[in-house]
Short mmCIF file of C-alpha atoms and ligand atoms in Angstrom, two decimals:
data_model
loop_
_atom_site.label_atom_id
_atom_site.label_comp_id
_atom_site.label_asym_id
_atom_site.label_seq_id
_atom_site.Cartn_x
_atom_site.Cartn_y
_atom_site.Cartn_z
CA MET A 274 0.01 -0.03 0.10
CA THR A 275 1.23 3.34 -0.72
CA GLN A 276 0.26 6.69 0.93
CA ASP A 277 -0.18 9.93 -0.74
CA ILE A 278 2.69 11.80 0.80
CA LYS A 279 3.38 15.47 -0.46
CA LYS A 280 5.34 16.75 2.18
CA ILE A 281 7.61 15.33 5.06
CA GLY A 282 9.77 17.07 7.58
CA VAL A 283 13.48 16.01 8.80
CA LEU A 284 15.22 16.49 11.63
CA THR A 285 18.20 15.82 13.91
CA SER A 286 18.03 14.94 17.72
CA GLY A 287 20.57 14.30 20.24
CA GLY A 288 24.34 14.86 20.21
CA ASP A 289 25.56 15.82 16.72
CA CYS A 290 28.32 13.65 15.04
CA SER A 291 29.82 13.34 11.42
CA GLY A 292 27.31 12.04 8.65
CA LEU A 293 24.12 13.91 9.69
CA ASN A 294 24.50 16.64 6.87
CA THR A 295 24.78 13.40 4.37
CA ALA A 296 21.66 11.71 5.86
CA ILE A 297 19.79 15.09 5.62
CA ARG A 298 21.17 15.54 1.93
CA ALA A 299 19.92 11.80 1.19
CA VAL A 300 16.48 12.24 2.72
CA THR A 301 15.96 15.50 0.76
CA PHE A 302 16.96 14.13 -2.50
CA SER A 303 15.37 11.01 -2.42
CA ALA A 304 12.06 12.68 -1.46
CA LEU A 305 12.45 15.35 -4.03
CA THR A 306 12.95 12.51 -6.67
CA LYS A 307 9.35 11.32 -5.39
CA GLY A 308 8.11 14.60 -5.94
CA TRP A 309 7.57 15.32 -2.25
CA GLU A 310 8.40 18.62 -0.60
CA VAL A 311 10.84 18.50 2.42
CA TYR A 312 11.00 20.52 5.36
CA GLY A 313 14.03 20.70 7.64
CA ILE A 314 13.01 21.31 11.23
CA HIS A 315 15.64 23.42 13.40
CA ASN A 316 17.03 22.37 16.73
CA ALA A 317 15.23 19.01 16.96
CA THR A 318 11.63 18.83 17.81
CA ASP A 319 12.29 22.76 19.34
CA GLY A 320 11.68 24.21 15.84
CA LEU A 321 7.92 22.75 15.98
CA PHE A 322 7.35 24.01 19.58
CA VAL A 323 8.30 27.63 19.36
CA ARG A 324 6.49 30.43 17.64
CA PRO A 325 7.29 31.40 15.03
CA MET A 326 8.24 27.89 14.30
CA TRP A 327 12.01 27.35 13.07
CA TYR A 328 12.35 25.44 9.89
CA GLN A 329 13.42 25.76 6.28
CA LYS A 330 11.95 24.07 3.10
CA LEU A 331 14.88 22.04 1.56
CA THR A 332 15.84 21.95 -1.76
CA MET A 333 18.86 20.70 -3.81
CA ALA A 334 20.39 24.33 -3.90
CA ASP A 335 20.38 23.80 -0.13
CA PHE A 336 23.57 21.59 -0.59
CA GLU A 337 25.51 23.76 -2.94
CA PHE A 338 27.51 24.87 0.05
CA PRO A 339 29.11 21.48 0.74
CA TYR A 340 27.17 20.85 4.03
CA ALA A 341 27.14 17.35 3.09
CA THR A 342 30.73 16.97 3.42
CA LEU A 343 30.90 18.73 6.95
CA GLY A 344 30.68 17.19 10.44
CA GLY A 345 27.69 18.69 12.25
CA THR A 346 24.14 19.16 11.49
CA MET A 347 23.19 22.14 9.26
CA LEU A 348 19.45 21.74 11.21
CA GLY A 349 20.82 22.38 14.49
CA THR A 350 20.02 19.83 17.32
CA ASN A 351 19.60 19.57 21.08
CA ASN A 352 20.50 16.99 23.42
CA SER A 353 19.30 18.53 26.68
CA GLY A 354 16.86 15.46 26.91
CA ASN A 355 14.30 18.13 28.51
CA PRO A 356 11.91 19.28 25.78
CA HIS A 357 9.79 21.42 28.13
CA VAL A 358 12.30 24.01 28.85
CA LEU A 359 12.63 26.13 25.47
CA THR A 360 15.39 28.94 25.11
CA ARG A 361 14.03 31.35 22.17
CA GLU A 362 16.38 33.00 19.69
CA ASP A 363 16.53 36.10 21.83
CA GLY A 364 17.71 33.94 24.69
CA SER A 365 14.47 33.98 26.78
CA VAL A 366 13.07 30.94 28.20
CA GLU A 367 9.50 29.24 27.87
CA GLU A 368 8.47 26.37 29.87
CA LEU A 369 5.59 24.16 28.38
CA THR A 370 3.75 21.38 29.97
CA ASP A 371 3.46 17.94 28.30
CA ASP A 372 0.01 18.69 27.08
CA GLU A 373 1.59 22.29 25.45
CA LEU A 374 4.09 20.57 23.75
CA VAL A 375 1.80 17.66 22.25
CA GLN A 376 -0.42 20.49 21.10
CA ARG A 377 2.31 22.87 19.44
CA PHE A 378 3.55 19.92 17.74
CA THR A 379 0.57 18.96 16.47
CA ASP A 380 -0.42 22.29 15.40
CA GLY A 381 3.04 22.52 13.76
CA VAL A 382 3.21 19.46 11.71
CA HIS A 383 -0.35 20.18 10.41
CA GLU A 384 0.33 24.04 9.82
CA LEU A 385 3.11 22.81 7.73
CA GLY A 386 1.22 20.18 6.12
CA LEU A 387 3.73 17.32 6.95
CA SER A 388 2.32 13.67 6.53
CA ALA A 389 5.56 12.29 7.87
CA LEU A 390 8.71 13.23 9.88
CA VAL A 391 12.20 11.55 9.50
CA VAL A 392 13.85 11.53 12.79
CA ILE A 393 17.85 11.08 12.78
CA GLY A 394 18.60 10.52 16.43
CA GLY A 395 19.63 8.13 18.96
CA ASP A 396 16.83 5.87 20.56
CA GLY A 397 16.14 8.59 23.43
CA SER A 398 15.16 11.18 20.79
CA MET A 399 13.04 8.41 18.81
CA ALA A 400 10.98 7.52 21.85
CA ILE A 401 10.31 11.28 22.68
CA VAL A 402 9.43 12.12 18.92
CA SER A 403 7.48 9.04 18.27
CA LYS A 404 4.79 9.96 21.02
CA TYR A 405 4.32 13.49 19.31
CA CYS A 406 3.90 11.70 16.05
CA LYS A 407 1.39 9.45 17.19
CA ALA A 408 -0.51 12.46 18.91
CA ALA A 409 -0.36 14.28 15.97
CA GLY A 410 -1.31 11.41 13.67
CA ILE A 411 1.56 11.74 11.13
CA SER A 412 3.90 8.69 10.41
CA MET A 413 7.54 8.75 11.43
CA ILE A 414 10.68 6.71 10.56
CA GLY A 415 14.08 6.89 12.56
CA ILE A 416 17.46 6.69 11.37
CA PRO A 417 19.88 5.85 14.01
CA LYS A 418 23.14 7.81 14.86
CA THR A 419 25.50 7.79 17.45
CA ILE A 420 29.41 7.72 18.06
CA ASP A 421 29.25 5.39 20.87
CA ASN A 422 27.68 2.57 18.57
CA ASP A 423 25.43 1.08 21.24
CA ALA A 424 21.92 1.98 19.54
CA PRO A 425 19.66 -1.11 20.24
CA GLY A 426 18.92 -3.43 17.38
CA THR A 427 21.46 -2.23 14.46
CA ASP A 428 25.19 -3.26 14.39
CA THR A 429 26.23 0.18 13.66
CA ALA A 430 24.84 3.58 13.46
CA ILE A 431 25.78 7.16 11.52
CA GLY A 432 28.82 8.81 13.13
CA PHE A 433 30.56 5.60 14.53
CA ALA A 434 32.87 5.03 11.44
CA THR A 435 34.32 8.64 11.41
CA ALA A 436 34.58 8.91 15.14
CA ARG A 437 36.61 5.82 15.11
CA GLU A 438 38.67 7.11 12.28
CA VAL A 439 39.35 10.40 14.27
CA VAL A 440 40.56 8.53 17.34
CA MET A 441 42.70 6.34 15.27
CA ASP A 442 44.42 9.43 13.56
CA ALA A 443 44.62 10.86 16.89
CA LEU A 444 46.69 7.90 18.50
CA ASP A 445 48.82 7.93 15.16
CA LYS A 446 49.69 11.36 16.27
CA LEU A 447 50.23 10.81 19.90
CA ASP A 448 52.56 8.05 19.06
CA THR A 449 54.85 10.18 17.56
CA THR A 450 55.45 12.22 20.70
CA ALA A 451 55.24 9.13 22.98
CA THR A 452 57.99 7.72 20.75
CA SER A 453 60.12 10.75 20.71
CA HIS A 454 59.81 11.18 24.33
CA HIS A 455 59.71 7.76 25.49
CA ARG A 456 56.27 8.14 27.30
CA VAL A 457 52.85 6.60 28.09
CA MET A 458 50.47 8.73 26.04
CA ILE A 459 46.71 8.20 27.13
CA ALA A 460 43.72 9.19 24.74
CA GLU A 461 40.59 9.36 26.84
CA VAL A 462 37.70 8.44 24.20
CA MET A 463 34.17 9.13 24.33
CA GLY A 464 31.38 6.37 24.39
CA ARG A 465 29.32 7.16 27.65
CA SER A 466 29.04 3.61 28.79
CA ALA A 467 29.88 1.66 25.81
CA GLY A 468 33.33 0.90 25.10
CA HIS A 469 33.03 0.01 21.49
CA LEU A 470 35.00 3.46 20.15
CA ALA A 471 37.68 2.74 22.54
CA LEU A 472 38.11 -0.88 21.70
CA GLN A 473 38.07 -0.52 17.96
CA SER A 474 40.28 2.53 17.74
CA ALA A 475 42.93 0.98 20.01
CA ILE A 476 43.19 -2.14 17.84
CA ALA A 477 43.33 0.14 14.63
CA GLY A 478 45.65 2.47 16.50
CA PHE A 479 48.14 -0.04 17.77
CA ALA A 480 47.57 0.66 21.33
CA ASP A 481 48.99 -1.27 24.27
CA VAL A 482 46.28 -0.86 26.77
CA ALA A 483 42.49 -0.42 26.15
CA LEU A 484 40.33 0.12 29.10
CA ILE A 485 36.45 -0.32 28.54
CA PRO A 486 33.33 -0.14 31.06
CA GLU A 487 32.32 -3.61 29.97
CA ILE A 488 35.49 -5.41 30.98
CA GLU A 489 36.95 -5.20 34.70
CA TYR A 490 40.52 -4.55 34.90
CA THR A 491 43.34 -3.83 37.69
CA TYR A 492 45.76 -1.15 38.10
CA GLU A 493 48.46 -3.82 38.52
CA GLY A 494 47.41 -5.54 35.13
CA ILE A 495 48.03 -2.05 33.36
CA VAL A 496 51.61 -1.72 34.99
CA GLU A 497 52.65 -5.11 34.22
CA ARG A 498 51.83 -4.66 30.62
CA LEU A 499 53.50 -1.41 30.45
CA LYS A 500 56.58 -2.81 32.13
CA GLN A 501 56.77 -5.83 30.01
CA SER A 502 56.67 -3.51 26.92
CA PHE A 503 59.47 -1.26 28.41
CA ALA A 504 61.48 -4.46 28.97
CA ALA A 505 60.96 -5.61 25.65
CA GLY A 506 62.80 -2.42 24.35
CA ARG A 507 59.68 -0.39 23.33
CA LYS A 508 60.40 2.82 25.23
CA HIS A 509 56.63 4.07 24.98
CA ALA A 510 53.13 3.18 25.18
CA LEU A 511 49.70 4.34 23.98
CA MET A 512 46.77 3.64 26.41
CA VAL A 513 43.06 4.05 25.17
CA ILE A 514 40.62 4.74 28.07
CA ALA A 515 36.98 4.89 27.60
CA GLU A 516 35.68 7.89 29.28
CA GLY A 517 32.91 5.78 31.06
CA ILE A 518 35.23 3.24 33.11
CA LYS A 519 35.78 3.88 36.80
CA ASN A 520 38.99 4.35 38.10
CA PRO A 521 40.36 1.65 40.49
CA GLU A 522 38.84 3.05 43.41
CA GLY A 523 35.43 2.53 41.80
CA LYS A 524 34.88 6.58 41.06
CA HIS A 525 34.07 8.29 37.90
CA ALA A 526 36.16 11.42 37.79
CA PHE A 527 32.96 13.36 36.89
CA SER A 528 29.59 12.27 35.78
CA VAL A 529 26.39 14.15 34.85
CA ASN A 530 23.23 12.46 35.71
CA GLY A 531 25.33 9.15 35.49
CA ARG A 532 25.42 9.53 31.63
CA THR A 533 27.96 12.06 30.88
CA PHE A 534 31.44 11.22 32.17
CA GLY A 535 34.94 12.70 31.79
CA GLY A 536 38.26 13.13 33.20
CA VAL A 537 39.37 9.40 34.15
CA SER A 538 42.41 9.73 32.26
CA SER A 539 43.93 12.39 34.71
CA TYR A 540 43.90 9.73 37.40
CA PHE A 541 45.73 7.35 35.42
CA ALA A 542 48.32 10.06 34.27
CA GLU A 543 48.94 11.03 38.08
CA ARG A 544 49.03 7.57 39.26
CA LEU A 545 51.34 6.10 36.49
CA GLY A 546 53.56 9.02 36.83
CA GLN A 547 54.04 8.59 40.77
CA ASP A 548 55.04 5.01 39.58
CA GLY A 549 57.84 6.38 37.54
CA PHE A 550 56.51 6.31 34.17
CA ASN A 551 56.52 9.41 32.18
CA VAL A 552 52.78 9.98 31.12
CA ARG A 553 50.69 12.68 29.42
CA ALA A 554 46.84 12.43 29.44
CA ASN A 555 44.81 13.64 26.52
CA VAL A 556 40.90 13.98 26.46
CA LEU A 557 39.95 13.78 22.87
CA GLY A 558 36.41 15.24 23.49
CA HIS A 559 34.09 16.76 20.98
CA ILE A 560 36.33 16.46 18.06
CA GLN A 561 35.35 12.84 17.90
CA ARG A 562 32.11 13.90 16.74
CA ALA A 563 33.34 16.29 14.14
CA GLY A 564 35.33 16.18 10.80
CA THR A 565 34.34 15.10 7.43
CA PRO A 566 32.26 12.13 7.33
CA ILE A 567 34.30 9.04 5.79
CA ALA A 568 32.91 6.94 2.92
CA GLU A 569 31.39 4.20 5.28
CA ASP A 570 29.35 6.92 7.30
CA ARG A 571 28.45 8.48 3.85
CA LEU A 572 27.10 5.16 2.39
CA LEU A 573 25.50 4.27 5.74
CA ALA A 574 23.64 7.72 5.84
CA SER A 575 22.60 7.55 2.29
CA GLN A 576 21.44 3.90 2.43
CA PHE A 577 19.29 4.67 5.76
CA ALA A 578 17.85 7.81 4.25
CA VAL A 579 16.85 6.03 1.07
CA ARG A 580 15.15 3.24 3.14
CA ALA A 581 13.64 5.52 5.13
CA ILE A 582 11.81 7.38 2.00
CA GLU A 583 11.07 3.85 0.75
CA LEU A 584 9.47 3.00 3.73
CA LEU A 585 7.20 6.08 3.74
CA ASP A 586 6.49 5.61 0.24
CA LYS A 587 5.07 2.19 1.01
CA GLY A 588 2.90 3.47 3.57
CA GLN A 589 5.29 2.25 6.59
CA ASN A 590 4.94 4.00 10.10
CA ASN A 591 6.50 3.74 13.15
CA ARG A 592 9.65 1.95 11.77
CA VAL A 593 13.56 2.34 12.41
CA VAL A 594 15.95 1.57 9.67
CA ILE A 595 18.92 -0.65 11.11
CA HIS A 596 22.20 -2.20 9.99
CA LYS A 597 22.17 -6.00 10.41
CA ASP A 598 24.15 -8.71 9.09
CA GLY A 599 25.83 -6.78 6.75
CA ARG A 600 22.92 -5.17 5.14
CA VAL A 601 19.99 -2.31 5.78
CA GLN A 602 16.84 -3.38 7.39
CA ASP A 603 14.01 -2.12 9.15
CA GLU A 604 12.37 -3.12 12.43
CA ASP A 605 9.22 -1.96 14.41
CA LEU A 606 10.23 1.43 16.37
CA ASP A 607 8.49 0.28 19.70
CA TYR A 608 9.95 -3.18 19.46
CA ILE A 609 13.70 -1.43 19.06
CA LEU A 610 12.89 0.82 21.96
CA LYS A 611 12.51 -1.97 24.26
CA LEU A 612 15.79 -3.26 23.83
CA ALA A 613 18.78 -2.50 25.71
CA ASN A 614 21.68 -0.45 24.37
CA THR A 615 24.35 -2.67 22.93
CA PRO A 616 27.36 -3.04 25.14
CA VAL A 617 30.93 -4.61 24.04
CA ASP A 618 30.51 -8.45 24.31
CA PRO A 619 33.67 -9.41 26.53
CA ASN A 620 33.84 -12.56 24.73
CA SER A 621 33.57 -11.08 21.28
CA ASP A 622 35.84 -11.49 18.37
CA LEU A 623 37.12 -8.08 18.58
CA VAL A 624 38.08 -8.50 22.47
CA ASN A 625 39.91 -11.67 21.44
CA THR A 626 41.61 -10.30 18.63
CA ALA A 627 42.77 -7.27 21.21
CA ARG A 628 43.97 -9.89 23.57
CA SER A 629 45.62 -11.98 21.11
CA LEU A 630 47.59 -8.71 20.04
CA GLY A 631 48.90 -8.43 23.54
CA ILE A 632 46.62 -5.36 24.32
CA TYR A 633 45.69 -5.22 27.99
CA VAL A 634 41.83 -4.98 27.96
CA GLY A 635 41.51 -6.14 31.61
CA GLU A 636 41.30 -9.33 33.19
CA LYS A 637 39.56 -12.45 31.48
O1 F6P B 276 26.49 10.20 22.83
C1 F6P B 276 27.44 10.79 22.38
C2 F6P B 276 28.31 11.36 23.16
O2 F6P B 276 29.30 12.14 22.32
C3 F6P B 276 29.21 10.61 24.22
O3 F6P B 276 29.91 9.77 23.52
C4 F6P B 276 29.45 11.69 25.22
O4 F6P B 276 29.60 11.09 26.34
C5 F6P B 276 28.40 12.87 25.22
O5 F6P B 276 27.62 12.43 23.93
C6 F6P B 276 28.76 13.99 25.45
O6 F6P B 276 27.92 14.83 25.39
P1 F6P B 276 27.81 16.42 25.24
O7 F6P B 276 27.86 16.82 23.83
O8 F6P B 276 26.57 16.79 26.03
O9 F6P B 276 28.69 16.92 26.24
#
């Protein structure tokens, strides 16, 4: 069954990453090919909540400027997790109740004449927006993105491949100073409670140590590994630490709402320094979410977007596109939202690969 779609909206929600603009471009181009109009909603759902609304009609001309090759999102985003507090362009703040948000969203999509919304975001964003779409009686298709690579139900998501490339490149750079100065260089890597980014970039970047939240480690294990390395004549080392690990005393350096972490690398720089190593800590931070999307992310974003438009064209609603078993598929959104985020499997091939290469990834 096809549905009579004339206008759709597209928005990005949650933390930005590389590949979002590629996805916006691909949604736009494939919808225009079907003769539909496309409205880019600004700053996640905020664009539909404020009055006057924040949006732009998207055309191919909008991509004359090389947005699609840039990181970030040309539509803006929001990852506050609290849609109730809106900051207007003049800086004033407006607080809306649940009912008011639903009403504004419904009025907004009807005013624009949208019959569907493509939401490029994480599972948290999709859960929130799907409630509004259901209430407004419009279709929704989700496209997953996250550099953490832990989105439920999909093997990968937009942004991860580029972030991994950025970390690998940083490790290659840190390695030169590590070699010149006979140092232990630590790279603290994003990922929240998941260690995919840290583990995969550690293998690709030839690290000696990779600490991830999913596997327990000991401080002694790290020291032993570093000493072995130095004893074998390698006078420098690279350590990759996922931001979400706790220090050996069971503490996060800082944590916001138990979800956003940072600073744990300082603990190791200080303690390993006291134990005689020449150490520097580097928090890679938000550069991991930036940069030109690599081909892998451009392909994934393009395939996801095309699938999303095909689904809408076939009259499908409340679906999320996923990448499973090497190909693009789709699944019921409510089913996906019931699944847990995907951690690193401590018994996976990748963990085994790391161990077999002599990388200390924690205790077995
Ligand atoms: O979820 C993506 C992510 O980049 C995490 O890896 C990181 O912990 C968090 O977002 C940072 O969020 P913020 O941009 O709000 O500091």
